[in-house]
Every structure is written in C-alpha cells, then in structure tokens.
Coordinates of C-alpha atoms in Angstrom, one line a residue:
Chain A
M1 CA -41.0 -7.9 45.9
K2 CA -37.3 -7.6 46.6
I3 CA -35.2 -6.3 43.7
K4 CA -32.3 -8.7 43.0
W5 CA -29.2 -6.6 42.2
P6 CA -27.6 -9.1 39.8
N7 CA -30.7 -9.0 37.6
V8 CA -30.6 -5.2 37.6
I9 CA -26.9 -5.2 36.6
L10 CA -27.5 -7.8 33.9
F11 CA -30.4 -5.8 32.5
F12 CA -28.5 -2.6 32.2
G13 CA -25.3 -4.3 31.0
Y14 CA -27.1 -6.1 28.2
M15 CA -29.2 -3.0 27.3
F16 CA -25.8 -1.2 26.8
L17 CA -24.6 -4.0 24.6
Y18 CA -27.7 -4.5 22.5
F19 CA -29.7 -1.3 22.4
P20 CA -27.5 0.4 19.8
L21 CA -27.6 -2.6 17.5
I22 CA -31.4 -2.9 17.9
C23 CA -31.7 0.8 16.9
I24 CA -29.9 0.0 13.6
V25 CA -32.2 -2.9 12.8
V26 CA -35.4 -1.0 13.6
Y27 CA -34.4 2.1 11.6
S28 CA -33.4 0.1 8.6
F29 CA -37.1 -0.6 8.1
N30 CA -38.1 3.1 8.5
E31 CA -39.6 4.6 5.4
S32 CA -38.3 8.0 6.2
R33 CA -34.7 9.1 5.8
L34 CA -34.8 10.9 9.1
V35 CA -34.5 9.2 12.5
S36 CA -37.0 11.6 14.1
V37 CA -39.8 10.6 11.8
W38 CA -41.3 7.1 11.7
S39 CA -43.3 7.1 8.5
G40 CA -44.0 3.4 8.3
F41 CA -42.4 0.0 7.5
S42 CA -40.6 -0.2 4.3
L43 CA -38.0 -2.4 2.5
K44 CA -36.9 0.4 0.1
W45 CA -33.4 0.8 1.7
Y46 CA -32.8 -2.9 1.1
K47 CA -33.9 -2.5 -2.5
A48 CA -31.7 0.6 -2.9
L49 CA -28.8 -1.4 -1.5
L50 CA -29.2 -4.4 -3.6
S51 CA -29.3 -2.4 -6.8
D52 CA -26.2 -0.4 -6.0
P53 CA -23.4 -1.7 -8.3
I54 CA -20.6 -0.2 -6.3
I55 CA -21.7 -1.9 -3.1
L56 CA -22.3 -5.2 -4.9
R57 CA -18.9 -5.2 -6.4
A58 CA -17.2 -4.3 -3.1
T59 CA -19.2 -7.1 -1.4
F60 CA -18.0 -9.6 -4.0
T61 CA -14.3 -8.4 -3.5
S62 CA -14.7 -8.6 0.3
L63 CA -16.2 -12.1 0.2
K64 CA -13.4 -13.3 -2.1
V65 CA -10.6 -11.8 0.0
A66 CA -12.2 -13.2 3.2
T67 CA -12.7 -16.7 1.8
I68 CA -9.1 -17.0 0.4
S69 CA -7.4 -15.4 3.3
A70 CA -9.3 -17.4 5.9
T71 CA -8.6 -20.7 4.1
V72 CA -4.8 -20.1 3.7
S73 CA -4.7 -18.7 7.3
V74 CA -6.3 -21.9 8.7
V75 CA -3.8 -24.1 6.9
I76 CA -0.7 -22.2 8.0
G77 CA -2.2 -21.5 11.4
T78 CA -2.9 -25.2 12.1
I79 CA 0.6 -26.1 11.1
A80 CA 2.0 -23.4 13.4
A81 CA -0.2 -24.7 16.2
I82 CA 1.1 -28.2 15.7
V83 CA 4.7 -26.9 15.7
I84 CA 4.1 -25.1 19.0
T85 CA 2.4 -28.0 20.8
R86 CA 4.0 -31.1 19.3
F87 CA 7.6 -30.2 18.3
H88 CA 10.0 -29.9 21.1
G89 CA 13.6 -28.7 21.2
F90 CA 14.2 -26.9 17.9
R91 CA 16.2 -23.8 17.8
G92 CA 14.3 -20.5 18.1
K93 CA 11.1 -22.0 19.4
S94 CA 10.4 -19.2 21.8
L95 CA 11.1 -16.7 19.1
F96 CA 8.7 -18.7 16.8
I97 CA 5.9 -18.5 19.4
G98 CA 6.6 -14.8 20.0
A99 CA 6.6 -13.9 16.3
V100 CA 3.5 -15.9 15.6
T101 CA 1.5 -14.2 18.4
A102 CA 2.9 -10.7 18.0
P103 CA 0.4 -9.5 15.3
L104 CA -2.4 -10.0 17.9
V105 CA -1.2 -6.9 19.8
M106 CA 0.1 -4.9 16.8
P107 CA -2.1 -1.8 16.2
E108 CA -3.8 -2.1 12.8
V109 CA -2.4 1.2 11.6
V110 CA 1.2 -0.1 12.2
L111 CA 0.5 -3.5 10.7
G112 CA -1.0 -1.9 7.6
L113 CA 1.7 0.7 7.2
S114 CA 4.6 -1.7 7.7
I115 CA 3.2 -4.3 5.2
L116 CA 2.6 -1.6 2.7
M117 CA 6.2 -0.5 3.0
L118 CA 7.3 -4.1 2.4
F119 CA 5.2 -4.3 -0.7
V120 CA 6.6 -1.1 -2.1
G121 CA 10.2 -2.2 -1.3
M122 CA 9.6 -5.7 -2.9
E123 CA 8.1 -4.1 -6.0
K124 CA 11.2 -2.0 -6.4
I125 CA 13.6 -4.9 -6.0
F126 CA 11.8 -7.9 -7.4
G127 CA 9.0 -6.3 -9.5
W128 CA 6.4 -8.2 -7.5
P129 CA 3.7 -7.5 -6.4
A130 CA 3.3 -5.2 -9.4
G131 CA 1.0 -2.5 -8.0
R132 CA -1.5 -3.2 -5.3
G133 CA -4.7 -5.0 -5.6
T134 CA -6.7 -7.9 -4.2
T135 CA -3.6 -10.1 -3.7
T136 CA -1.9 -7.6 -1.4
V137 CA -5.0 -7.3 0.7
I138 CA -5.2 -11.1 0.9
I139 CA -1.6 -11.4 2.1
A140 CA -2.0 -8.7 4.7
H141 CA -5.2 -10.3 6.0
I142 CA -3.5 -13.7 6.3
T143 CA -0.8 -12.1 8.4
L144 CA -3.5 -10.5 10.6
T145 CA -5.6 -13.6 11.1
L146 CA -2.8 -16.2 11.4
S147 CA -2.2 -15.5 15.0
Y148 CA -5.9 -15.8 16.0
V149 CA -6.2 -19.1 14.2
T150 CA -3.0 -20.4 15.7
M151 CA -4.1 -19.5 19.2
L152 CA -7.5 -21.2 18.8
V153 CA -6.1 -24.4 17.4
Q154 CA -3.2 -24.5 19.8
A155 CA -5.6 -24.3 22.8
R156 CA -7.5 -27.3 21.5
L157 CA -4.3 -29.3 20.8
Q158 CA -3.1 -28.7 24.3
D159 CA -6.3 -29.9 25.8
F160 CA -6.8 -33.2 24.2
D161 CA -5.6 -36.6 25.3
R162 CA -2.2 -37.4 23.7
S163 CA -2.4 -41.1 24.6
I164 CA -4.7 -41.8 21.6
E165 CA -2.1 -40.4 19.2
E166 CA 0.7 -42.3 21.0
A167 CA -1.4 -45.5 20.9
A168 CA -1.8 -45.1 17.1
L169 CA 1.9 -44.5 16.7
D170 CA 2.7 -47.6 18.8
L171 CA 0.4 -49.7 16.7
G172 CA 2.4 -48.7 13.6
A173 CA 0.5 -45.9 12.0
S174 CA 2.6 -43.3 10.2
P175 CA 2.7 -39.8 11.7
L176 CA 0.8 -38.5 8.6
K177 CA -1.9 -41.1 9.0
V178 CA -2.2 -40.4 12.8
F179 CA -2.7 -36.7 11.9
F180 CA -5.4 -37.3 9.4
V181 CA -7.3 -40.1 11.2
I182 CA -7.0 -38.9 14.8
T183 CA -5.7 -35.4 15.3
L184 CA -7.5 -33.6 12.5
P185 CA -11.0 -34.9 13.5
M186 CA -10.3 -34.0 17.1
I187 CA -9.3 -30.5 16.4
F188 CA -11.8 -29.9 13.6
P189 CA -14.2 -27.9 15.7
S190 CA -11.6 -25.3 16.5
I191 CA -10.4 -25.3 12.9
V192 CA -13.9 -24.4 11.8
L193 CA -14.1 -21.7 14.5
G194 CA -10.7 -20.4 13.5
W195 CA -11.9 -20.2 9.9
L196 CA -15.0 -18.3 10.9
L197 CA -13.0 -15.9 13.0
A198 CA -10.5 -15.3 10.3
F199 CA -13.4 -14.8 7.8
A200 CA -15.1 -12.3 10.1
L201 CA -11.9 -10.4 10.8
S202 CA -11.1 -10.1 7.2
L203 CA -14.6 -9.1 6.3
D204 CA -14.5 -6.4 9.0
D205 CA -11.1 -4.8 8.4
V206 CA -10.9 -1.3 7.1
V207 CA -7.6 0.0 8.3
I208 CA -5.2 -2.5 6.8
A209 CA -7.2 -2.8 3.6
S210 CA -7.0 1.0 3.2
F211 CA -3.2 0.9 3.3
V212 CA -2.6 -2.1 1.0
A213 CA -5.6 -2.1 -1.4
G214 CA -5.1 -1.0 -5.0
P215 CA -7.6 1.1 -7.0
G216 CA -9.5 -2.0 -8.2
A217 CA -9.7 -3.7 -4.8
T218 CA -12.1 -1.6 -2.8
T219 CA -13.6 -3.7 -0.1
L220 CA -17.0 -3.4 1.5
P221 CA -15.7 -1.9 4.9
M222 CA -13.8 0.7 2.9
I223 CA -17.0 1.8 1.2
V224 CA -18.9 1.8 4.5
F225 CA -16.1 3.7 6.3
S226 CA -16.0 6.5 3.7
S227 CA -19.8 6.9 3.7
L228 CA -19.8 7.0 7.6
R229 CA -17.6 10.1 7.4
F230 CA -20.7 11.9 6.0
G231 CA -22.9 10.7 8.9
I232 CA -25.7 8.2 9.2
S233 CA -27.8 6.9 6.4
P234 CA -30.6 4.3 6.1
E235 CA -28.8 2.4 3.4
I236 CA -26.0 1.7 5.9
N237 CA -28.6 0.6 8.4
A238 CA -29.9 -1.9 5.9
L239 CA -26.4 -3.2 5.1
A240 CA -25.5 -3.4 8.8
T241 CA -28.7 -5.4 9.5
I242 CA -28.0 -7.9 6.7
L243 CA -24.3 -8.3 7.8
M244 CA -25.3 -8.8 11.5
T245 CA -28.0 -11.3 10.6
V246 CA -25.7 -13.4 8.4
L247 CA -22.8 -13.3 10.8
S248 CA -24.8 -14.1 13.9
I249 CA -26.6 -17.0 12.2
G250 CA -23.3 -18.4 11.0
V251 CA -21.7 -18.1 14.5
I252 CA -24.7 -19.6 16.2
I253 CA -24.9 -22.6 13.8
A254 CA -21.1 -23.1 14.2
A255 CA -21.3 -22.9 18.0
I256 CA -24.2 -25.4 18.2
A257 CA -22.3 -27.8 15.8
V258 CA -19.1 -27.5 17.9
H259 CA -21.0 -28.0 21.1
R260 CA -22.6 -31.1 19.8
K261 CA -19.3 -32.5 18.5
N262 CA -17.7 -31.8 21.8
S263 CA -20.4 -33.6 23.8
Q264 CA -20.2 -36.5 21.4
Q265 CA -16.5 -36.8 22.0
G266 CA -17.1 -36.5 25.7
I267 CA -19.4 -39.5 25.5
S268 CA -17.1 -41.6 23.4
T269 CA -14.0 -41.1 25.5
E270 CA -15.8 -42.0 28.7
Chain B
M1 CA 37.3 -32.2 -9.2
Y2 CA 33.6 -31.4 -9.0
R3 CA 32.2 -29.1 -11.6
I4 CA 30.5 -26.2 -10.0
E5 CA 27.0 -27.2 -11.3
E6 CA 27.4 -30.7 -9.8
L7 CA 28.4 -29.2 -6.5
I8 CA 25.4 -26.9 -6.5
I9 CA 23.0 -29.7 -7.3
Y10 CA 24.6 -31.9 -4.6
R11 CA 24.2 -29.2 -2.1
L12 CA 20.6 -28.5 -3.1
T13 CA 19.6 -32.2 -2.9
N14 CA 21.1 -32.4 0.5
L15 CA 19.1 -29.4 1.6
A16 CA 16.0 -30.8 0.1
K17 CA 16.6 -34.1 2.0
K18 CA 16.9 -32.1 5.2
I19 CA 13.7 -30.1 4.5
T20 CA 11.3 -33.1 4.9
G21 CA 8.5 -33.6 7.3
R22 CA 9.2 -31.9 10.5
N23 CA 11.5 -29.3 9.1
F24 CA 9.0 -28.5 6.3
L25 CA 6.3 -28.0 8.8
I26 CA 8.4 -25.6 10.9
S27 CA 9.7 -23.7 7.9
L28 CA 6.3 -23.0 6.3
P29 CA 4.7 -20.8 9.0
S30 CA 8.2 -19.4 9.9
A31 CA 8.7 -18.3 6.3
W32 CA 5.4 -16.5 6.2
I33 CA 6.0 -14.7 9.6
I34 CA 9.5 -13.7 8.6
V35 CA 8.6 -12.3 5.2
F36 CA 5.3 -10.7 6.0
F37 CA 5.7 -9.7 9.6
L38 CA 9.3 -9.4 10.8
C39 CA 10.6 -7.9 7.5
P40 CA 7.9 -5.2 7.5
C41 CA 8.9 -4.4 11.1
F42 CA 12.5 -3.9 10.2
I43 CA 11.6 -1.9 7.1
L44 CA 9.4 0.3 9.3
L45 CA 12.4 0.9 11.7
K46 CA 14.6 1.6 8.7
I47 CA 12.3 4.1 7.1
S48 CA 11.8 5.8 10.5
L49 CA 15.6 6.6 10.4
S50 CA 15.7 8.0 6.9
D51 CA 15.1 11.4 5.4
S52 CA 11.9 12.5 3.8
V53 CA 12.4 13.4 0.1
I54 CA 10.0 14.1 -2.7
S55 CA 10.4 11.1 -4.9
S56 CA 9.0 7.6 -5.2
P57 CA 9.3 6.0 -2.6
P58 CA 9.5 9.2 -0.6
Y59 CA 12.5 8.4 1.7
T60 CA 16.3 8.2 1.3
S61 CA 18.2 5.0 1.7
L62 CA 20.3 4.5 4.8
V63 CA 23.3 2.9 3.0
D64 CA 25.2 4.6 0.3
W65 CA 28.3 3.8 -1.7
I66 CA 30.3 7.0 -1.9
S67 CA 33.0 7.3 -4.6
G68 CA 33.1 3.6 -5.1
N69 CA 34.8 2.3 -2.0
V70 CA 33.3 4.1 1.0
L71 CA 30.2 2.6 2.6
Q72 CA 28.2 5.3 4.3
I73 CA 25.4 4.6 6.7
R74 CA 23.3 7.5 7.7
L75 CA 20.9 7.2 10.6
N76 CA 18.6 10.2 10.9
L77 CA 17.2 10.6 14.4
G78 CA 15.6 13.8 13.3
N79 CA 12.2 12.3 12.9
Y80 CA 12.1 11.2 16.5
M81 CA 13.6 14.4 17.7
S82 CA 11.0 16.5 15.9
L83 CA 8.2 14.3 17.1
L84 CA 9.3 14.6 20.7
S85 CA 9.7 18.4 20.5
N86 CA 6.5 19.1 18.6
E87 CA 3.5 20.0 20.8
M88 CA 0.9 18.6 18.5
Y89 CA 2.4 15.1 18.7
M90 CA 3.0 15.2 22.4
R91 CA -0.6 16.2 22.9
G92 CA -1.5 13.2 20.6
F93 CA 0.4 10.8 22.9
A94 CA -1.3 12.3 25.9
T95 CA -4.7 12.1 24.3
S96 CA -4.2 8.4 23.4
V97 CA -3.0 7.4 26.8
L98 CA -5.8 9.3 28.5
I99 CA -8.6 7.9 26.3
A100 CA -7.2 4.4 26.5
G101 CA -6.7 4.6 30.3
A102 CA -10.2 6.1 31.0
S103 CA -11.8 3.5 28.7
T104 CA -10.0 0.7 30.5
I105 CA -11.1 1.9 33.9
C106 CA -14.7 2.4 32.7
C107 CA -14.7 -1.1 31.2
L108 CA -13.5 -2.5 34.5
L109 CA -16.2 -0.6 36.4
I110 CA -18.9 -1.9 34.1
G111 CA -17.4 -5.3 33.4
F112 CA -16.8 -6.4 37.0
P113 CA -20.4 -6.2 38.3
M114 CA -21.5 -7.9 35.0
A115 CA -19.0 -10.7 35.4
L116 CA -20.0 -11.2 39.1
A117 CA -23.7 -11.3 38.1
I118 CA -23.0 -13.8 35.3
V119 CA -21.1 -16.1 37.8
R120 CA -24.0 -15.9 40.2
S121 CA -26.6 -17.0 37.7
S122 CA -27.6 -20.6 37.1
P123 CA -25.3 -22.7 34.8
K124 CA -27.9 -22.9 32.0
V125 CA -28.5 -19.1 32.0
R126 CA -24.7 -18.6 32.3
A127 CA -23.9 -20.2 29.0
M128 CA -26.5 -18.1 27.3
L129 CA -25.3 -14.9 29.0
L130 CA -21.7 -15.5 27.9
T131 CA -22.8 -16.2 24.3
L132 CA -24.7 -12.9 24.4
V133 CA -21.5 -11.1 25.5
I134 CA -19.4 -12.5 22.7
L135 CA -22.0 -12.2 20.0
P136 CA -21.6 -8.5 19.3
F137 CA -17.9 -9.1 18.9
W138 CA -18.6 -11.4 16.0
T139 CA -20.8 -8.9 14.3
S140 CA -18.8 -6.3 12.4
F141 CA -16.6 -3.9 14.4
L142 CA -17.4 -1.0 12.0
I143 CA -21.2 -1.6 12.6
R144 CA -20.7 -1.4 16.3
V145 CA -19.0 2.0 15.9
Y146 CA -21.7 3.1 13.5
A147 CA -24.4 2.2 16.1
W148 CA -23.0 4.9 18.3
L149 CA -22.8 7.3 15.4
M150 CA -26.5 6.6 15.0
L151 CA -27.3 7.3 18.6
L152 CA -25.0 10.3 19.2
S153 CA -25.0 12.3 15.9
P154 CA -26.9 15.6 15.7
S155 CA -29.6 14.0 13.6
G156 CA -29.3 10.7 15.6
F157 CA -31.6 8.9 18.0
I158 CA -30.9 10.6 21.3
N159 CA -31.2 14.1 19.8
S160 CA -34.3 13.3 17.8
F161 CA -35.9 11.8 20.9
L162 CA -35.1 14.7 23.1
M163 CA -36.3 17.3 20.5
K164 CA -39.5 15.4 19.8
F165 CA -40.5 15.7 23.5
H166 CA -39.3 19.3 23.5
L167 CA -36.7 18.7 26.2
I168 CA -34.2 20.6 24.1
D169 CA -34.6 23.1 21.2
A170 CA -31.3 22.6 19.3
P171 CA -29.4 19.3 19.0
L172 CA -26.8 18.7 21.6
Q173 CA -23.2 18.2 20.6
L174 CA -22.8 14.6 21.8
M175 CA -20.2 13.4 19.4
N176 CA -16.9 14.8 18.0
N177 CA -15.4 15.0 21.4
S178 CA -13.1 12.6 23.4
Y179 CA -16.0 11.4 25.5
A180 CA -17.7 10.0 22.5
A181 CA -14.4 8.3 21.5
C182 CA -14.3 6.8 25.0
I183 CA -17.8 5.5 24.8
G184 CA -17.1 3.9 21.4
I185 CA -14.0 2.2 22.8
I186 CA -15.8 0.9 25.9
Y187 CA -18.6 -0.5 23.8
A188 CA -16.2 -2.2 21.4
Y189 CA -13.9 -3.7 23.9
L190 CA -16.2 -4.5 26.9
P191 CA -16.3 -8.3 26.0
F192 CA -12.5 -8.4 26.3
M193 CA -12.8 -7.2 29.9
I194 CA -15.8 -9.4 30.9
F195 CA -14.3 -12.8 29.7
P196 CA -11.0 -12.8 31.7
L197 CA -12.9 -11.3 34.8
Y198 CA -15.5 -14.1 34.5
S199 CA -13.0 -16.9 34.3
A200 CA -11.1 -15.4 37.3
I201 CA -14.2 -14.9 39.5
E202 CA -15.6 -18.3 38.6
K203 CA -12.5 -20.0 40.1
I204 CA -13.1 -18.3 43.5
D205 CA -14.1 -20.7 46.2
Y206 CA -17.4 -19.4 47.5
T207 CA -16.9 -21.0 50.9
L208 CA -14.2 -18.4 51.5
I209 CA -16.8 -15.6 51.2
E210 CA -19.3 -17.5 53.4
A211 CA -16.5 -18.0 56.0
A212 CA -15.9 -14.2 55.9
Y213 CA -19.7 -13.6 56.5
D214 CA -19.7 -16.1 59.4
L215 CA -16.8 -14.3 61.0
G216 CA -18.9 -11.2 60.9
S217 CA -17.5 -9.2 57.9
S218 CA -19.8 -6.9 56.0
P219 CA -20.5 -7.6 52.2
M220 CA -18.2 -4.7 51.4
T221 CA -15.3 -6.0 53.4
A222 CA -15.8 -9.5 52.0
F223 CA -15.8 -8.1 48.5
F224 CA -12.7 -5.9 48.8
S225 CA -10.6 -8.3 50.9
I226 CA -11.5 -11.6 49.2
V227 CA -13.2 -11.2 45.7
V228 CA -11.0 -8.4 44.4
P229 CA -7.6 -9.8 45.4
L230 CA -8.5 -13.3 44.0
A231 CA -9.8 -11.7 40.8
M232 CA -6.6 -9.8 40.3
P233 CA -5.2 -12.0 37.4
G234 CA -8.5 -11.4 35.6
I235 CA -8.3 -7.6 36.2
Y236 CA -4.7 -7.5 34.8
A237 CA -5.6 -9.6 31.8
G238 CA -8.8 -7.8 31.0
S239 CA -7.1 -4.3 31.4
A240 CA -4.3 -5.3 29.1
L241 CA -6.8 -6.7 26.5
V242 CA -8.7 -3.4 26.5
F243 CA -5.8 -0.9 26.9
V244 CA -3.5 -2.4 24.2
P245 CA -6.0 -2.2 21.3
A246 CA -7.4 1.0 22.6
I247 CA -4.1 2.9 22.5
G248 CA -3.6 2.3 18.8
E249 CA -7.2 2.7 17.8
F250 CA -7.9 4.6 14.6
V251 CA -11.5 4.0 13.5
I252 CA -13.3 4.9 16.7
P253 CA -11.6 8.3 17.4
E254 CA -11.8 9.1 13.6
L255 CA -15.5 8.6 13.4
L256 CA -16.7 9.6 16.9
G257 CA -13.9 11.8 18.2
G258 CA -14.0 14.8 15.8
A259 CA -11.1 16.8 14.6
Q260 CA -9.6 17.7 17.9
T261 CA -9.3 14.1 19.3
L262 CA -6.0 13.4 17.6
T263 CA -4.8 10.0 18.8
I264 CA -1.5 8.4 17.8
G265 CA -3.3 6.1 15.4
R266 CA -4.9 9.1 13.6
L267 CA -1.6 10.9 13.5
V268 CA 0.1 8.0 11.8
W269 CA -2.8 7.8 9.3
N270 CA -2.7 11.6 8.6
E271 CA 1.1 11.7 8.2
F272 CA 0.9 8.9 5.7
F273 CA -2.2 9.7 3.7
G274 CA -2.3 13.5 4.2
N275 CA 1.3 14.7 4.4
L276 CA 2.8 11.7 2.5
S277 CA 5.6 11.8 5.0
W278 CA 6.6 8.1 5.3
P279 CA 9.5 8.6 7.7
T280 CA 7.4 10.6 10.2
A281 CA 4.6 8.0 10.0
A282 CA 7.1 5.2 10.5
A283 CA 8.7 7.0 13.5
L284 CA 5.3 7.6 15.0
S285 CA 4.5 3.9 14.5
I286 CA 7.6 2.8 16.4
I287 CA 6.7 5.1 19.3
L288 CA 3.2 3.7 19.3
L289 CA 4.6 0.2 19.4
M290 CA 6.5 1.1 22.6
F291 CA 3.3 2.3 24.2
V292 CA 1.8 -1.1 23.3
V293 CA 4.8 -3.2 24.4
F294 CA 5.2 -1.4 27.8
P295 CA 1.9 -2.7 29.4
I296 CA 2.5 -6.2 28.0
V297 CA 6.0 -6.4 29.5
L298 CA 4.5 -5.1 32.8
A299 CA 1.8 -7.7 32.8
Q300 CA 4.4 -10.4 31.9
R301 CA 6.7 -9.4 34.8
R302 CA 3.8 -9.4 37.2
K303 CA 3.0 -13.0 36.1
E304 CA 6.6 -14.1 36.6
I305 CA 6.7 -12.5 40.0
R306 CA 3.5 -14.2 41.0
L307 CA 4.8 -17.6 39.6
L308 CA 8.0 -17.2 41.7
R309 CA 6.0 -16.4 44.8
D310 CA 3.7 -19.4 44.2
V311 CA 6.8 -21.7 43.8
R312 CA 8.2 -20.5 47.1

C-alpha cells in the first residue's frame, strides 16, 4: 500500500495538537499522585476539587466576571460594529476603527499595567474605584474582549445583503425597528459567537486579572496559575478536564446552531 | 440678559438634542475606548517619563507649580536611558525577539504542510479538520500551557515514560529553558498560523499547478514557484498573528522557560510586582509596544505596496 503524505502530515499535526490534552484527561482519573504509576481508575481528584472552598469561590467569581463582561462587551461591541459598517463620514472614523481594534495586538502585560495605572490615578482624583475588586476586573475584561466582539460582528454585518434593510426603510419602518426586526436576527449568530468568545477569554485571563484584581476578587485562572508554579498536580488535571469538557461542548453546540441558522437563511434568501 | 443658570441649561439641552440616535451610538463605544484604553496608554507614557519615588503612587508628577506662578514640566528620560544601557534588559529584548522569531518560523514549517493537507482533503473532512484546529484555542490557554508542563516536567509524562523503560536513569531537564518556552508558544499559537495559510492556499487555482506539471516541472519547482508565492499573503498574515502575541508573552516563558528565560513580558511583571518600580515597568511597556507595532506597520506597508501594484 502506498503511503499518502497528506495523511501522514495530518496524523502528526493533530497528534501534536491533541496528545498533550489527552494526557491531562487520562491522568485526571489516575488514582496515584505520580504520573509514573497507574494505580487504577479513580474520581478522587474530582471529589477533592469539588470540596475545595477556595477553588469553588474563585470559580464563582470567574463565572460572574465572565458573564457580566461578556454581556456588556457584546452590547458595546455590536454598537461599535454598526458604527464601523453603517455610519459614513463622521470625523475621526479611521481613528475610531484603529482605537477599537488596537487592544487585539496589545500585550496583556501592557494592557493590565496601563489599566491598573488608570484605576490608581482615578482613585486619587475622583475617589472611584475605591480600591480594586471584581468591578475593576470586569472593566478591564470588557476592554480586552470588546475588540474581538466588534471584529466578529463587523465581519457579519459586512457580508449580508443590505437591500433588505433598505427595502424596510423604503417601506416606512423606523431605523430602530429595522434594526430589531431585520438586522439583529441576521447578525444574531455572530453575536452569540462573540459572547462565547468574550466569555472564554475572560474565563481564561490570568495576566490582566493579576494586575487589577483586589484581594477579594481572586479568579480561577489566578489560583491555577499560582499552583502551576509548584509543578503538576492531579487536582489541576481534574479541573482542566472539567473546563475543557464544558467549553468544548458549549462551542460545538453553538457552532452547530450557527451553522443551522446560516443554512436556514441561505434557503430563505434563495 | 440671561442668568447664568439659564444659559447653562440652554446649552445642555442643546447638547442633549445633538446627542440623539446616531451620535449617541457613536459616542458610547468611543467613550469606553477613550476612558479605558487611550487614557491608560497616555498615563503609561506619562509615568514612563517620571521619577521613581517611595510613596503611593510610587512616581513623581510631571507638572509642578513652583513658587505660585512658574509651571515646571519635567520629563525624565532616565528610565529609557538606563534600560538601554543595562545588559540585563538588552538581553531580555534579544531573548524575546529570538524566541518569538524562532517560534514563528517553526509554526510556519509545521503549519504550511498541515494547511496544504487540509486543503487537499475532501470538503466534508475539511470542515471537521478546521474545527479540530480551532477547538484547542477555545479551551483554556492556561490549560494548554499546563499540558506541556505535564509532559516536560521532571516528574512529567516523558521523563516517567523513559525512566520506566530504563532508557534514562535520572530525569532529563526538558523544561526551564528557552526551547521549552518556544514549544509552548508554537503549541499555543499554531492555529493562528494555520487559518490564514489555509485561506490563502485554498484560493490558489489548481490548474496552475497542473499546467506546471504538464510543462515538465518537478513537484518541488511547482511548489516553490507557484504555491509559495501565491500563499504569500497568508504567510505574512500568519507570521504577524504568531509573532505579535509571542513577543509580549508572559505566561508561557514564566511557566516553561525557567529563571534565565527573561522575556520583556516577564521583565515588566518583575519590575512592577517585584521591584515596585512603576516608571521602569512603564518604560519597558512602551519599548515592548514598539516591538509590537513594528511588524504590524511592516505588514501594513506590504499590503499597501501590493494594492498599488495590483491597481497598476
């Protein structure tokens, strides 16, 4: 049998991408603490994880921060995307586009440091935000995720057929009504994807959170990061497995839903 | 004569009338970006030009009123000067550029064959393969770095495996060096390379390659004289997408690189959290930003040049 080189490349490429993750999942069920010993299947690390009050509190904080920041980010990001694609000829438009997309390329260390310096300065002048806590993390995460959401929604707005919007306007619908009846349903899949991406980014961020989080606002990645400095541990394996499972299931469900919605629209516009 | 209050109210209502609909929509995201992104950037620049002092906040102000009527502005370039004359920081810059550059090249070498192979597969399989490339990106970044910690650490998978089969006696030092940091970066940012390459290669007209074969060129010649030049936009885009985040990376060199792999990102972190020297950390950040902006400007100019050429 002749060996097909594309299949060989794909095999090694995907091995490289997935082997490390599979290792984590497998060893999260290992009874022994050591990687070298496989002493049987066990769920004890999951039990240990779920009864750890510090981890549970950090998870709750992280979920709260991610939910709020993703929601605000989607609202502001959608508005920014509409401004970029639909509004023409206002002063400083190119500056607007540049400033909205710039956080995409900002190193996280710089973004975290600069936003912290802003908070310290504001506290000195206005007395707000008094100290640092969950609110400061949420604000920083909105700034981080805003550009991603704007880019996603903007790409979708640029794709779709403007004649439907124009027809509705010609038939006398108000711009607001056109937005809610026509534009919003059309761009909804990308809004959902944007929300998920913002949520995942916020749930994942350790650098910015370390700069702006107060004493009471330790997020889950901060806990994971500080325990990783001491090397590998089976509890983290279990935590990583749970996170990976939840995030991949969420992404796959969203991808299928978006795909279905797209193909539906494809049929209806034909 | 208007009373002053009436005037203010009149002005405010005028302003409120202007801020309706369109203007409101423009001003909401603008306000957020100005307050929470542009302002912090200016503050960063400002603090990088101030002196370090032991107080809270630990820097001096640039603008001072001296004896009531003299406004003094002091710009301290000393932070930049000391960074550029200190060997440790210069080595940090070099390490960052080397690690980011090496990782970008490796990503290209791994990503190009993968993108080619994905393009060659049947459409049904292709969709699944692309999803599989992006899926690890959606799982946590920290977990992906941890995965390599799990493989490379002295008590990790590779060492345990080799010791079990008595191939080695003592664990090998696989991490805490710049190679481990490179591997982590390649692993984390490979999807960013594969996607632009895929979309560039997919657009290539396959009949061009067939024509080259018909005219007697070898697969190698066809690859280097047709596929690579036509995939150039993807190569530039992918390289920028890997290099830019890699140069400012903090988490990967911190966890996998060990103490001697001091990248700019780690130096900023250490100056801020370790030495509590805000001005130095700010000056380092500004220099880091220049390293980030440079490749972007370069890529942008290439795009403009190409557009000009296409127009002609």
